[in-house]
Coordinates of C-alpha atoms in Angstrom, one line a residue:
M102 CA -20.3 44.0 112.2
K103 CA -21.8 47.2 113.4
T104 CA -25.4 46.0 112.4
S105 CA -25.1 42.9 114.6
I106 CA -23.7 44.9 117.5
S107 CA -26.4 47.5 117.3
H108 CA -29.1 44.9 117.1
L109 CA -27.7 43.2 120.3
F110 CA -27.8 46.4 122.2
S111 CA -31.3 47.1 121.1
L112 CA -32.3 43.8 121.9
T113 CA -30.9 44.0 125.4
V114 CA -32.6 47.3 126.4
A115 CA -36.0 46.5 124.6
A116 CA -36.4 43.3 126.4
G117 CA -35.2 44.8 129.5
F118 CA -38.6 45.8 130.8
S119 CA -40.5 43.0 129.2
L120 CA -39.9 40.3 131.6
F121 CA -37.9 42.3 135.8
A122 CA -33.0 40.5 139.5
N123 CA -34.2 39.4 142.7
A124 CA -31.3 37.9 144.6
A125 CA -32.2 34.7 143.1
L126 CA -34.4 33.2 140.4
A127 CA -37.1 31.0 141.7
A128 CA -36.3 28.4 139.3
G129 CA -34.6 27.9 135.9
G130 CA -36.7 27.9 132.7
S131 CA -37.2 29.9 129.6
V132 CA -39.8 32.4 128.2
A133 CA -40.7 33.7 124.7
L134 CA -41.9 37.0 124.1
Q135 CA -42.7 39.5 121.3
T136 CA -41.4 43.0 121.4
F137 CA -40.4 45.4 118.4
D138 CA -37.1 46.5 116.9
P139 CA -36.1 50.1 116.1
N140 CA -38.1 50.0 112.9
G141 CA -41.3 48.9 114.6
N142 CA -41.0 45.1 113.3
G143 CA -42.1 42.4 115.5
V144 CA -39.1 40.5 117.1
D145 CA -39.3 37.4 119.0
V146 CA -37.1 37.2 122.0
I147 CA -36.1 34.0 123.8
I148 CA -34.7 34.3 127.4
E149 CA -33.3 31.1 129.0
A150 CA -32.3 31.0 132.8
L151 CA -30.3 28.2 134.5
D152 CA -29.7 30.0 137.8
P153 CA -29.3 33.5 139.0
Q154 CA -25.8 33.6 137.5
H155 CA -26.7 32.3 134.1
L156 CA -29.1 34.0 131.5
R157 CA -29.1 33.8 127.9
M158 CA -31.1 36.0 125.4
S159 CA -31.6 35.4 121.7
S160 CA -33.8 36.1 118.8
P161 CA -34.9 33.5 116.0
Q162 CA -34.9 36.5 113.6
H163 CA -31.1 37.2 114.3
Q164 CA -29.6 33.8 114.8
E165 CA -26.0 35.2 114.2
A166 CA -26.0 37.0 117.7
Y167 CA -27.0 36.3 121.1
L168 CA -26.3 37.5 124.8
V169 CA -25.0 35.5 127.7
V170 CA -25.2 36.8 131.3
L171 CA -22.6 35.0 133.8
G172 CA -22.8 36.6 137.1
T173 CA -22.1 40.3 136.8
K174 CA -20.7 40.1 133.2
T175 CA -22.7 40.3 130.0
Y176 CA -21.2 39.0 126.8
N177 CA -22.1 39.5 123.1
V178 CA -21.7 36.4 120.9
L179 CA -21.5 37.0 117.3
Q180 CA -21.2 34.1 114.8
F181 CA -19.2 34.8 111.4
G182 CA -19.5 31.6 109.4
S183 CA -17.8 28.9 111.5
M184 CA -15.9 31.5 113.7
P185 CA -17.6 32.7 116.9
I186 CA -16.6 36.0 118.6
V187 CA -17.1 36.8 122.2
M188 CA -17.1 40.4 123.5
D189 CA -17.7 41.8 126.9
A190 CA -20.9 43.9 126.5
Q191 CA -20.0 46.8 128.7
E192 CA -16.3 47.1 127.7
M193 CA -17.5 46.9 124.0
I194 CA -19.9 49.8 124.4
A195 CA -17.2 51.9 126.4
A196 CA -14.8 51.1 123.5
M197 CA -17.1 52.2 120.8
G198 CA -18.6 55.2 122.8
G199 CA -22.2 55.3 123.8
A200 CA -22.9 57.8 121.2
Q201 CA -22.3 55.1 118.5
M202 CA -24.9 53.0 120.1
P203 CA -28.6 53.2 118.9
T204 CA -31.3 54.4 121.4
A205 CA -33.2 51.1 121.9
P206 CA -36.9 51.2 122.0
S207 CA -37.7 49.7 125.5
P208 CA -41.4 49.1 126.1
S209 CA -41.2 51.5 129.0
D210 CA -39.1 54.3 127.5
D211 CA -42.0 56.9 127.4
I212 CA -43.2 56.3 131.0
H213 CA -41.7 59.5 132.3
Q214 CA -43.9 59.9 135.3
L215 CA -46.1 57.1 136.9
L216 CA -49.6 58.4 137.7
G217 CA -51.1 55.1 138.8
L218 CA -51.5 51.4 138.4
E219 CA -55.1 50.5 139.1
P220 CA -56.8 46.9 138.8
T221 CA -59.8 46.8 136.6
G222 CA -61.2 43.6 137.9
K223 CA -60.9 41.9 134.5
K224 CA -59.0 38.9 133.7
E225 CA -56.9 38.0 130.5
T226 CA -55.4 34.8 129.5
V227 CA -51.9 35.3 127.8
A228 CA -49.8 32.3 126.6
G229 CA -52.1 30.1 128.5
I230 CA -51.6 32.0 132.0
V231 CA -54.4 33.9 133.5
G232 CA -53.5 37.5 134.6
E233 CA -55.0 40.4 136.0
V234 CA -55.8 43.4 133.9
Q235 CA -54.6 46.7 135.3
R236 CA -54.9 50.3 134.2
L237 CA -51.5 52.0 133.8
R238 CA -51.7 55.8 133.9
F239 CA -48.6 57.9 133.1
L240 CA -47.1 61.1 131.6
D241 CA -45.3 60.5 128.3
S242 CA -42.0 62.1 127.0
N243 CA -44.2 65.1 126.0
N244 CA -45.8 65.4 129.3
Q245 CA -49.1 64.2 128.0
P246 CA -51.3 61.8 130.0
R247 CA -51.7 58.3 128.7
E248 CA -53.4 55.2 129.7
E249 CA -52.6 51.7 128.7
E250 CA -53.4 48.1 129.8
L251 CA -50.9 46.1 131.7
V252 CA -51.6 42.4 132.3
T253 CA -49.8 41.0 135.3
V254 CA -49.4 37.7 137.2
R255 CA -48.1 36.6 140.5
D256 CA -45.7 33.9 139.2
P257 CA -42.2 33.4 140.8
L258 CA -40.5 32.5 137.4
L259 CA -41.9 35.4 135.4
H260 CA -41.4 37.8 138.3
D261 CA -37.8 37.0 138.7
M262 CA -36.8 36.9 135.1
S263 CA -38.5 40.3 134.6
V264 CA -36.5 41.7 137.4
A265 CA -33.3 40.3 136.1
L266 CA -33.9 41.6 132.6
Y267 CA -35.0 45.1 133.7
K268 CA -31.8 45.5 135.6
L269 CA -29.7 44.1 132.8
G270 CA -31.4 46.7 130.4
T271 CA -30.9 49.6 132.7
V272 CA -27.2 48.7 133.1
M273 CA -26.6 48.3 129.4
G274 CA -28.5 51.4 128.7
A275 CA -26.5 53.5 131.3
A276 CA -23.4 52.2 129.7
A277 CA -24.3 53.9 126.5
G278 CA -25.7 57.1 128.1
V279 CA -29.4 55.8 128.0
R280 CA -31.2 57.0 131.2
T281 CA -34.2 55.0 132.5
P282 CA -37.2 57.4 132.8
A283 CA -38.2 57.8 136.4
G284 CA -41.7 56.6 135.8
A285 CA -40.4 53.4 134.3
D286 CA -38.1 52.8 137.3
K287 CA -40.9 53.4 139.8
L288 CA -43.2 51.1 137.9
A289 CA -40.5 48.3 137.8
K290 CA -40.0 48.7 141.6
D291 CA -43.7 48.7 142.3
L292 CA -44.3 45.5 140.4
D293 CA -41.1 43.9 141.9
A294 CA -42.4 44.7 145.4
K295 CA -45.7 43.1 144.7
G296 CA -44.1 40.0 143.2
L297 CA -45.6 40.5 139.8
G298 CA -44.4 39.7 136.3
I299 CA -45.7 41.1 133.0
L300 CA -47.8 39.1 130.6
R301 CA -48.8 42.0 128.4
M302 CA -48.0 45.6 128.0
G303 CA -50.4 47.4 125.7
L304 CA -49.6 46.4 122.1
R305 CA -45.9 46.8 122.8
M306 CA -45.0 43.5 124.3
R307 CA -46.7 40.2 125.1
L308 CA -45.6 36.9 126.5
V309 CA -45.8 34.0 123.9
S310 CA -44.9 30.9 125.8
V311 CA -43.2 29.7 129.1
D312 CA -41.1 26.5 129.5
R313 CA -40.4 25.6 133.2
R314 CA -37.9 23.0 132.3
I315 CA -34.3 23.8 133.2
P316 CA -32.3 24.3 130.1
P317 CA -28.9 22.4 129.7
A318 CA -25.9 24.1 131.3
S319 CA -24.1 24.0 127.9
R320 CA -26.5 26.7 126.6
F321 CA -24.5 29.2 128.8
D322 CA -21.0 28.2 127.8
L323 CA -19.0 30.9 125.9
P324 CA -17.9 29.5 122.4
A325 CA -14.6 31.4 122.6
Q326 CA -12.5 33.6 124.9
P327 CA -13.8 37.1 125.1
M328 CA -11.9 39.7 123.0
T329 CA -9.7 42.2 124.7
A330 CA -9.8 44.7 121.9
F331 CA -12.7 45.7 119.8
P332 CA -13.1 46.7 116.1
P333 CA -13.7 50.4 114.9
A334 CA -17.3 51.5 115.3
N335 CA -17.7 52.2 111.6
D336 CA -16.7 48.5 110.5

């Protein structure tokens, strides 16, 4: 069980920067993106949104587990055979202890100081969407200067989903004692202020597809009542 819980936590924070919540999503829809798990393996992440109060995040590689956000609550849903188990994510992390949770590889976890985000004048098409290539300059965790390409687009759906997921990632990270670097936080706020969403971030993350159809409301139903007690961390 611990493996599934750890994967869910890593998925939450890793996807957190990849797509940033405004007070309201522009519209419902879903996106698919590729990021990476703690072992460096590519992981496809699917994010679905019905409205500002309903988000769902899952991965085809880990169909036994997914996340559902209902208002201010985030739930982990685990499937054991025919029996679904639902847990309040923050309560679960508190019960297990933040030290028991893995340090998730957020795509922005090494942006400790933002030095600049400058347009290059180039365009790039990602998942059929034409974006602007920008040069991201920052200091990493070793205080070394680095540069990376960031492809952004002014798209209400991608912007609002990006904001929502960034905030979800930071909240979940904070519950486990993982602090968002100041540079990553400033970058997120700058992109939010400009109404931008991310199509590609270097080789760390890229958008795979966008579906602007509103998903069925049933996708956000909890399959069972949330648990009020949690299993030991070493189970």
